[in-house]
PDB file of C-alpha atoms in Angstrom:
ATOM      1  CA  UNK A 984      97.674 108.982 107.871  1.00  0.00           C
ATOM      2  CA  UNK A 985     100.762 107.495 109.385  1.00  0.00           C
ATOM      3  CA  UNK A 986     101.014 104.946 106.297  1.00  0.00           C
ATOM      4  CA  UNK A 987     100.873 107.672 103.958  1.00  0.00           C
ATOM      5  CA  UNK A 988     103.734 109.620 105.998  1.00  0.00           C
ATOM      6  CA  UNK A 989     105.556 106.406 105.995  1.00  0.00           C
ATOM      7  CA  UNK A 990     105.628 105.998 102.526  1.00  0.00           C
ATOM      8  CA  UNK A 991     105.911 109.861 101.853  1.00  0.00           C
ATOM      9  CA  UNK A 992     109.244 109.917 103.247  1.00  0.00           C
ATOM     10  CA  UNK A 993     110.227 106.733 102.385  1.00  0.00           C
ATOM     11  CA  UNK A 994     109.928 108.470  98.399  1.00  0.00           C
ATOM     12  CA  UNK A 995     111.178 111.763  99.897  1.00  0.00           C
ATOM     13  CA  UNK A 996     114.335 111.177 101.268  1.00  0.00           C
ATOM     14  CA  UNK A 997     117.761 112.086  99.964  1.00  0.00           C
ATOM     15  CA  UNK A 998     118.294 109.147  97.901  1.00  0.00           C
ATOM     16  CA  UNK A 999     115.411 109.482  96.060  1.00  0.00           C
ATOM     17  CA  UNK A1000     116.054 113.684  95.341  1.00  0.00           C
ATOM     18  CA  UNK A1001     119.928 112.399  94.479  1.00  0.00           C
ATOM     19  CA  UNK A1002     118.886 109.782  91.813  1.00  0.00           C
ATOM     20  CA  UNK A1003     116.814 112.981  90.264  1.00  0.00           C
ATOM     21  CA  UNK A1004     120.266 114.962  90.390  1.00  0.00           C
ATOM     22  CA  UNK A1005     122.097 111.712  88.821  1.00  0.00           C
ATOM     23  CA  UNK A1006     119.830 111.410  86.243  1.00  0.00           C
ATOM     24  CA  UNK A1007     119.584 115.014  85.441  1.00  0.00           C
ATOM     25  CA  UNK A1008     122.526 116.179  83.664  1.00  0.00           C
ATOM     26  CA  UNK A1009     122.598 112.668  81.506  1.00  0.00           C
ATOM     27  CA  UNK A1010     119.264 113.110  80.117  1.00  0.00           C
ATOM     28  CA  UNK A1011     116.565 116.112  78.683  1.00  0.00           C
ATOM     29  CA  UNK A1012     114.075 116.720  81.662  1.00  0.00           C
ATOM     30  CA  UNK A1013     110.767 115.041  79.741  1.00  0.00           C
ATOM     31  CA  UNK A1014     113.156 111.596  79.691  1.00  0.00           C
ATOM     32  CA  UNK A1015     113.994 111.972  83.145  1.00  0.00           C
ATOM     33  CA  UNK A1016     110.505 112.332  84.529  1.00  0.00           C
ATOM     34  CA  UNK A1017     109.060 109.837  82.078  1.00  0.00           C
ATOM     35  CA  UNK A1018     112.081 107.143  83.519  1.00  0.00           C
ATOM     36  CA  UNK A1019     111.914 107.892  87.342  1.00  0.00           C
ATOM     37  CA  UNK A1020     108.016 107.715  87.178  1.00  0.00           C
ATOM     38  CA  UNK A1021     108.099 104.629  85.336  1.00  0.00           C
ATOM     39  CA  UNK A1022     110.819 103.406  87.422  1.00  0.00           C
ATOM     40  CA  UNK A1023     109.348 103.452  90.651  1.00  0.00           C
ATOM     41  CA  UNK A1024     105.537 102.330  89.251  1.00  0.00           C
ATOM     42  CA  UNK A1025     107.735  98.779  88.414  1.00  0.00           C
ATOM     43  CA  UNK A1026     109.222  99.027  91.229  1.00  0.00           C
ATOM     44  CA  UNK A1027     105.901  99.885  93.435  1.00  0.00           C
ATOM     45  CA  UNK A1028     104.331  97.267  91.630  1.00  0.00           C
ATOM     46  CA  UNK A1029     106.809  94.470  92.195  1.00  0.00           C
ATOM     47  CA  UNK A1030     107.111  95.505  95.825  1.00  0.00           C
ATOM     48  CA  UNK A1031     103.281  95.606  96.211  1.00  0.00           C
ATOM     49  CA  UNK A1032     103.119  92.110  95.434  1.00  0.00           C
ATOM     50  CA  UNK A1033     105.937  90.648  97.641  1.00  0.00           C
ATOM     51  CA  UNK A1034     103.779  92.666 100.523  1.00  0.00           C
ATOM     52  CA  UNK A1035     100.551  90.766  99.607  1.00  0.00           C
ATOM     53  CA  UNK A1036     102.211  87.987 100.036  1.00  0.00           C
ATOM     54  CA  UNK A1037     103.560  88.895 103.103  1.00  0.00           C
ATOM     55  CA  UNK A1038      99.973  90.065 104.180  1.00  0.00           C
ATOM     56  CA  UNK A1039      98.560  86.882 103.351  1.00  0.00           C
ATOM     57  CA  UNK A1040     101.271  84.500 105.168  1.00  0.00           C
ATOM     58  CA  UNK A1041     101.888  86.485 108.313  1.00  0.00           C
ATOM     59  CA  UNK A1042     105.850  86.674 107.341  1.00  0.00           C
ATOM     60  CA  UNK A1043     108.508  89.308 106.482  1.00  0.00           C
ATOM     61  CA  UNK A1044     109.875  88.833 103.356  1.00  0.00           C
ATOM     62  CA  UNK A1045     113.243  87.413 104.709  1.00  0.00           C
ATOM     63  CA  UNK A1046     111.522  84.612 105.672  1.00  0.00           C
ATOM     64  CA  UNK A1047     109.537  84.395 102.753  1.00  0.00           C
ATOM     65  CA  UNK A1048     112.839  83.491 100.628  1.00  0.00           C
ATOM     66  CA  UNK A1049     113.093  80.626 102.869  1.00  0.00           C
ATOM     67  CA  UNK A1050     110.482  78.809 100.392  1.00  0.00           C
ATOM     68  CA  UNK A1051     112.717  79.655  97.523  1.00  0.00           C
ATOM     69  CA  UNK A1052     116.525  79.199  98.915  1.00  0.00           C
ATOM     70  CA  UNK A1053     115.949  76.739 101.846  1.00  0.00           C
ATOM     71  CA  UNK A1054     116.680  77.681 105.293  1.00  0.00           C
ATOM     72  CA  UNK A1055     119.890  78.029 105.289  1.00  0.00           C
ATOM     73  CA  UNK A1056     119.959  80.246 102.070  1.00  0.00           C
ATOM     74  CA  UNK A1057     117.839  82.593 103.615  1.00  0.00           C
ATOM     75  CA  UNK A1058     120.528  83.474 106.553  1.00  0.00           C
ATOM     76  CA  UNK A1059     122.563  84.286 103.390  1.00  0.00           C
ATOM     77  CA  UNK A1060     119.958  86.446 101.755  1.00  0.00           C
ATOM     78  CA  UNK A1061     119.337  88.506 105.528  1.00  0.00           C
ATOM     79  CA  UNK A1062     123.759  88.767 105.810  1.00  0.00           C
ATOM     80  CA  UNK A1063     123.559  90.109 102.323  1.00  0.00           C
ATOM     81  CA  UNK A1064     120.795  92.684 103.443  1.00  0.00           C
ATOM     82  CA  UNK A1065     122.283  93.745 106.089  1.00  0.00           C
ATOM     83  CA  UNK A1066     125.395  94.396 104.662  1.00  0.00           C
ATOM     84  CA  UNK A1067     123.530  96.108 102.154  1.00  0.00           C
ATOM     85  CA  UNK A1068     121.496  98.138 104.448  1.00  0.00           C
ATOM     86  CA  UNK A1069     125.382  99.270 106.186  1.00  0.00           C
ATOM     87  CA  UNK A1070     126.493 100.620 103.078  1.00  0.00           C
ATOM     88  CA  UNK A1071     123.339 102.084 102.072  1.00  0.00           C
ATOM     89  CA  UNK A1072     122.829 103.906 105.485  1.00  0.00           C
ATOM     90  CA  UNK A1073     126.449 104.734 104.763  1.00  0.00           C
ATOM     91  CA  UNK A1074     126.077 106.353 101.717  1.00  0.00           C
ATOM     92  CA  UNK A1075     122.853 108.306 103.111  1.00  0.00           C
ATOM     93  CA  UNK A1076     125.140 109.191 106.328  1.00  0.00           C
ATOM     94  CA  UNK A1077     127.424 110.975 104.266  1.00  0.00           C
ATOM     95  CA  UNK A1078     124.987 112.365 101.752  1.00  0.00           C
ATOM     96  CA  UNK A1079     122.883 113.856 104.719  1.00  0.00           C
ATOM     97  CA  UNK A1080     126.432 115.392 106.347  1.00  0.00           C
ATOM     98  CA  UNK A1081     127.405 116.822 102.996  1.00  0.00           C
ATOM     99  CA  UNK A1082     123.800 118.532 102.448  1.00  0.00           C
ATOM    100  CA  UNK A1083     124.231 119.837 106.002  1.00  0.00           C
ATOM    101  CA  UNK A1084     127.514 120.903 105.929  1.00  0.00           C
ATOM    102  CA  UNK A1085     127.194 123.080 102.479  1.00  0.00           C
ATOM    103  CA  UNK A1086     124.263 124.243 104.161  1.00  0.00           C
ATOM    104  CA  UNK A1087     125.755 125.953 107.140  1.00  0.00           C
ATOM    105  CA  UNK A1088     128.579 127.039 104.952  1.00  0.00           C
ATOM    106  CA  UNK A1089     126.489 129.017 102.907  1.00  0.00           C
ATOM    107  CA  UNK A1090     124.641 130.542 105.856  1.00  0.00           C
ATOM    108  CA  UNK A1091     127.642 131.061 108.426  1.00  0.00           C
ATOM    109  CA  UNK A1092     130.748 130.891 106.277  1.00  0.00           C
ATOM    110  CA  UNK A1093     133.747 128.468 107.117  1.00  0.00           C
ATOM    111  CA  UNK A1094     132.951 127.350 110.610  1.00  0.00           C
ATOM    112  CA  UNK A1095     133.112 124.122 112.628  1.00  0.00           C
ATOM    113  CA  UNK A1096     129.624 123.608 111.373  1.00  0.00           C
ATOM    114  CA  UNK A1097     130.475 123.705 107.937  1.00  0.00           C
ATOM    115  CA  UNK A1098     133.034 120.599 108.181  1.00  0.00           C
ATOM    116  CA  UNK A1099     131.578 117.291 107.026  1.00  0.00           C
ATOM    117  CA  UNK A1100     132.980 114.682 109.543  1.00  0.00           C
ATOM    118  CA  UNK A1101     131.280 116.828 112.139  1.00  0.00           C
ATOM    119  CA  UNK A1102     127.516 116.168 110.807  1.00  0.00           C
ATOM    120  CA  UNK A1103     128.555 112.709 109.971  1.00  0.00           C
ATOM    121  CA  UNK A1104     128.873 112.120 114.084  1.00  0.00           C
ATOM    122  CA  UNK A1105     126.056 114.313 114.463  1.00  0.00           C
ATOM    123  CA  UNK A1106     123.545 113.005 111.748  1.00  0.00           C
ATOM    124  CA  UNK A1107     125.063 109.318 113.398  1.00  0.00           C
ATOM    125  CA  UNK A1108     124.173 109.788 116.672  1.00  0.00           C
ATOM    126  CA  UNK A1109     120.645 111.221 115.783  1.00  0.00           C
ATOM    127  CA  UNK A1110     120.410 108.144 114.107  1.00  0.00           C
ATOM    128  CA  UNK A1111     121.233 106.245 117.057  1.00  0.00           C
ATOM    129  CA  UNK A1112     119.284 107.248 119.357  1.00  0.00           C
ATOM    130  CA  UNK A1113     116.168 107.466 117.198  1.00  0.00           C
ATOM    131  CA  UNK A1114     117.055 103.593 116.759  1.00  0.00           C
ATOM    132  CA  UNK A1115     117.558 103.295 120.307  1.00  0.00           C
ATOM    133  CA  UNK A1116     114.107 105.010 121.406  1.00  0.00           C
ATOM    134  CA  UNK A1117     112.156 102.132 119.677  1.00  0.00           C
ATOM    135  CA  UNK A1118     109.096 101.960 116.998  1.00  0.00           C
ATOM    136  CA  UNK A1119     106.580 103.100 119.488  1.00  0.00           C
ATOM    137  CA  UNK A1120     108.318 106.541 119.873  1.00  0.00           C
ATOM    138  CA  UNK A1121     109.096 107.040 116.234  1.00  0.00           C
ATOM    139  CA  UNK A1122     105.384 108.047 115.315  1.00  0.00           C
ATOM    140  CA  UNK A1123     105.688 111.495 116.766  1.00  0.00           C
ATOM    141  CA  UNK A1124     109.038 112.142 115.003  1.00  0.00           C
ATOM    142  CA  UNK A1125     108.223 110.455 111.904  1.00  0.00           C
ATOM    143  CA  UNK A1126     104.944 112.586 111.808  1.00  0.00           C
ATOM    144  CA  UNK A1127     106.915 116.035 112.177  1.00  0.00           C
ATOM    145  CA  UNK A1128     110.086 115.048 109.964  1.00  0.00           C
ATOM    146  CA  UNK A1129     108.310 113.490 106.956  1.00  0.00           C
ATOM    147  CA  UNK A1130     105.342 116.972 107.171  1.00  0.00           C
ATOM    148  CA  UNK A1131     108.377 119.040 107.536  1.00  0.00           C
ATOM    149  CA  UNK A1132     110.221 116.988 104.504  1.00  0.00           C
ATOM    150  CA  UNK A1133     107.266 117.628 102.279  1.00  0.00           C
ATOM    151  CA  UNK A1134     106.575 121.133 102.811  1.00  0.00           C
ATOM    152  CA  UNK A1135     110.442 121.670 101.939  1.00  0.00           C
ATOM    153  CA  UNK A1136     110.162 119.176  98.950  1.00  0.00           C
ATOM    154  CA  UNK A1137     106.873 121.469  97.729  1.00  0.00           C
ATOM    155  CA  UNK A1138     108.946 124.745  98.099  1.00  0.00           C
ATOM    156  CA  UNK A1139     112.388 123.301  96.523  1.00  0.00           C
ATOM    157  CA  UNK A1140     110.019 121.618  93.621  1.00  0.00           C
ATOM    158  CA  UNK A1141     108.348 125.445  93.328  1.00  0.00           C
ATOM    159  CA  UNK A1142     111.658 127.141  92.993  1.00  0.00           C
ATOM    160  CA  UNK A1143     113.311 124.980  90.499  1.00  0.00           C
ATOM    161  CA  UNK A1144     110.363 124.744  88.074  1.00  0.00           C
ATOM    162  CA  UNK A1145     109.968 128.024  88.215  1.00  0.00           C
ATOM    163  CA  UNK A1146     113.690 129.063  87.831  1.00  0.00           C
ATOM    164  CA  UNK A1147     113.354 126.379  84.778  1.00  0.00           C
ATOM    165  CA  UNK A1148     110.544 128.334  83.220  1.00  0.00           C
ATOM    166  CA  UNK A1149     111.720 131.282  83.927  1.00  0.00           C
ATOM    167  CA  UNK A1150     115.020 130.412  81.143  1.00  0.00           C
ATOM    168  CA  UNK A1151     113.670 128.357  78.876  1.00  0.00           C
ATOM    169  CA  UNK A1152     115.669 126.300  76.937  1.00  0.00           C
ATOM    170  CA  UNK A1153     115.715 123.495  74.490  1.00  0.00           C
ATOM    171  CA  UNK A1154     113.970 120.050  75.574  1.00  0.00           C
ATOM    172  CA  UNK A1155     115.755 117.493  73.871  1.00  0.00           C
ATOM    173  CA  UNK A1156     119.643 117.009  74.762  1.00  0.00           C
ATOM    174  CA  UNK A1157     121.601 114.624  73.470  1.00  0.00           C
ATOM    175  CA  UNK A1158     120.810 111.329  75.133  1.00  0.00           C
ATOM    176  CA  UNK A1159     122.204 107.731  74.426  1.00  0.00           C
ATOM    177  CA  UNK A1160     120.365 104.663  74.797  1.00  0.00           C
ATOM    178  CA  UNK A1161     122.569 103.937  77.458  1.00  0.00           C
ATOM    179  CA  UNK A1162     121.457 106.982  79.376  1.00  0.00           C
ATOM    180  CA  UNK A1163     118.068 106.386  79.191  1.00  0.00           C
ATOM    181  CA  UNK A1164     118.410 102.685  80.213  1.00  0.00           C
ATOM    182  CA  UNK A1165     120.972 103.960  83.223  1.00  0.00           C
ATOM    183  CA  UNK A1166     118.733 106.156  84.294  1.00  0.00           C
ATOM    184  CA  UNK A1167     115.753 103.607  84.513  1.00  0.00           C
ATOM    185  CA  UNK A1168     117.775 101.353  86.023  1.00  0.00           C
ATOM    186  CA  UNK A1169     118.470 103.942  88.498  1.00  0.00           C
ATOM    187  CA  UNK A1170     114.918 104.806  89.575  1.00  0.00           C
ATOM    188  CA  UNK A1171     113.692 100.810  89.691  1.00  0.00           C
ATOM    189  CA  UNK A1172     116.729 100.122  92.223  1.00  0.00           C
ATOM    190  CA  UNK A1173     115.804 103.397  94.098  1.00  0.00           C
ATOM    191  CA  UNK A1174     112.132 102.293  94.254  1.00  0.00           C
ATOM    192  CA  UNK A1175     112.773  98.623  95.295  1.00  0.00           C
ATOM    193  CA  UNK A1176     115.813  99.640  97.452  1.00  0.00           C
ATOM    194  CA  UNK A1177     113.699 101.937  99.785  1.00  0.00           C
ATOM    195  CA  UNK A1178     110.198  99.809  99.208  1.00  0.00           C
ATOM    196  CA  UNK A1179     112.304  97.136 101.152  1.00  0.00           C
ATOM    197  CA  UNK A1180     112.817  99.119 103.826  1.00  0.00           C
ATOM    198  CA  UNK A1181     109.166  99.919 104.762  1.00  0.00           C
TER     199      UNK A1181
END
């Protein structure tokens, strides 16, 4: 159960609902299920076999690039992923204190609660101190978030598909190859970006 919830929030989080809103507007609904499911099935499928190999070695996949890139190209590879990870837990940061701040606008009008930078320190120091409290602690939480996160991705899907059906309108928009190939690109680095992670 906890590797399901693992990987259930790991496909539920913010990113992954944002790259549905980026996509979106670009393309007709059909393409942008079609491309976000076909995305992350590449993606899930090239992950799945860097973590068989991992299985079967024993080793993380950092130090599984030391067979490709030496030693010493690996420390590159890990500072590159790290700085990645900074600006992608960056980018989430902000995206989480935006969602929260619009939030509490919308429920208690312009207060202190409703300004951005203030969830930023907030969401950030959640964030620290989950860090802080270790992996042994983070079953409990992870258990309640990601059950909580699903019940509220179930309810959100419920209400927009049924606003959708409720005005029905055309399904084909205008859509460029380009589109189509941004948007795939867009779900295959969401996939392998979070499938990294876990």
């Amino acid at each position: 159960m906890d590797v399901f919830l693992l990987w259930a929030g790991g496909n539920t989080c913010l990113a992954t609902i944002f790259t549905g809103g980026i996509i979106g507007p670009k393309l007709e609904i059909l393409y942008s299920i079609a491309i976000i499911l076909i995305g992350s099935t590449i993606g899930g499928f090239l992950l799945g076999l860097v973590a068989l190999l991992g299985e079967r070695k024993g080793l993380p996949t950092m130090v599984l690039t030391r067979k490709v890139v030496t030693t010493k190209g690996s420390y590159i590879a890990s500072v590159l992923n790290a700085i990645q990870l900074i600006g992608w837990t960056s980018i989430l940061l902000y995206a989480s204190a935006e969602a929260a701040a619009s939030a509490m606008e919308g429920l208690l009008g312009e207060t202190v609660l409703a300004n951005t930078i203030v969830w930023v320190i907030v969401i950030g120091v959640v964030e620290t101190v989950y860090t802080l409290i270790g992996p042994k602690r983070w079953v409990l939480c992870q258990r309640i978030a990601v059950t909580t996160l699903i019940i509220v991705l179930c309810y959100e899907a419920y209400a927009l598909f049924n606003y959708m059906l409720s005005q029905p309108v055309s399904l084909t928009s205008p859509s460029s190859r380009a589109d189509v190939l941004w948007g795939f690109d867009m779900a295959l680095a969401t996939a392998v970006s979070l499938g990294r992670l876990l």
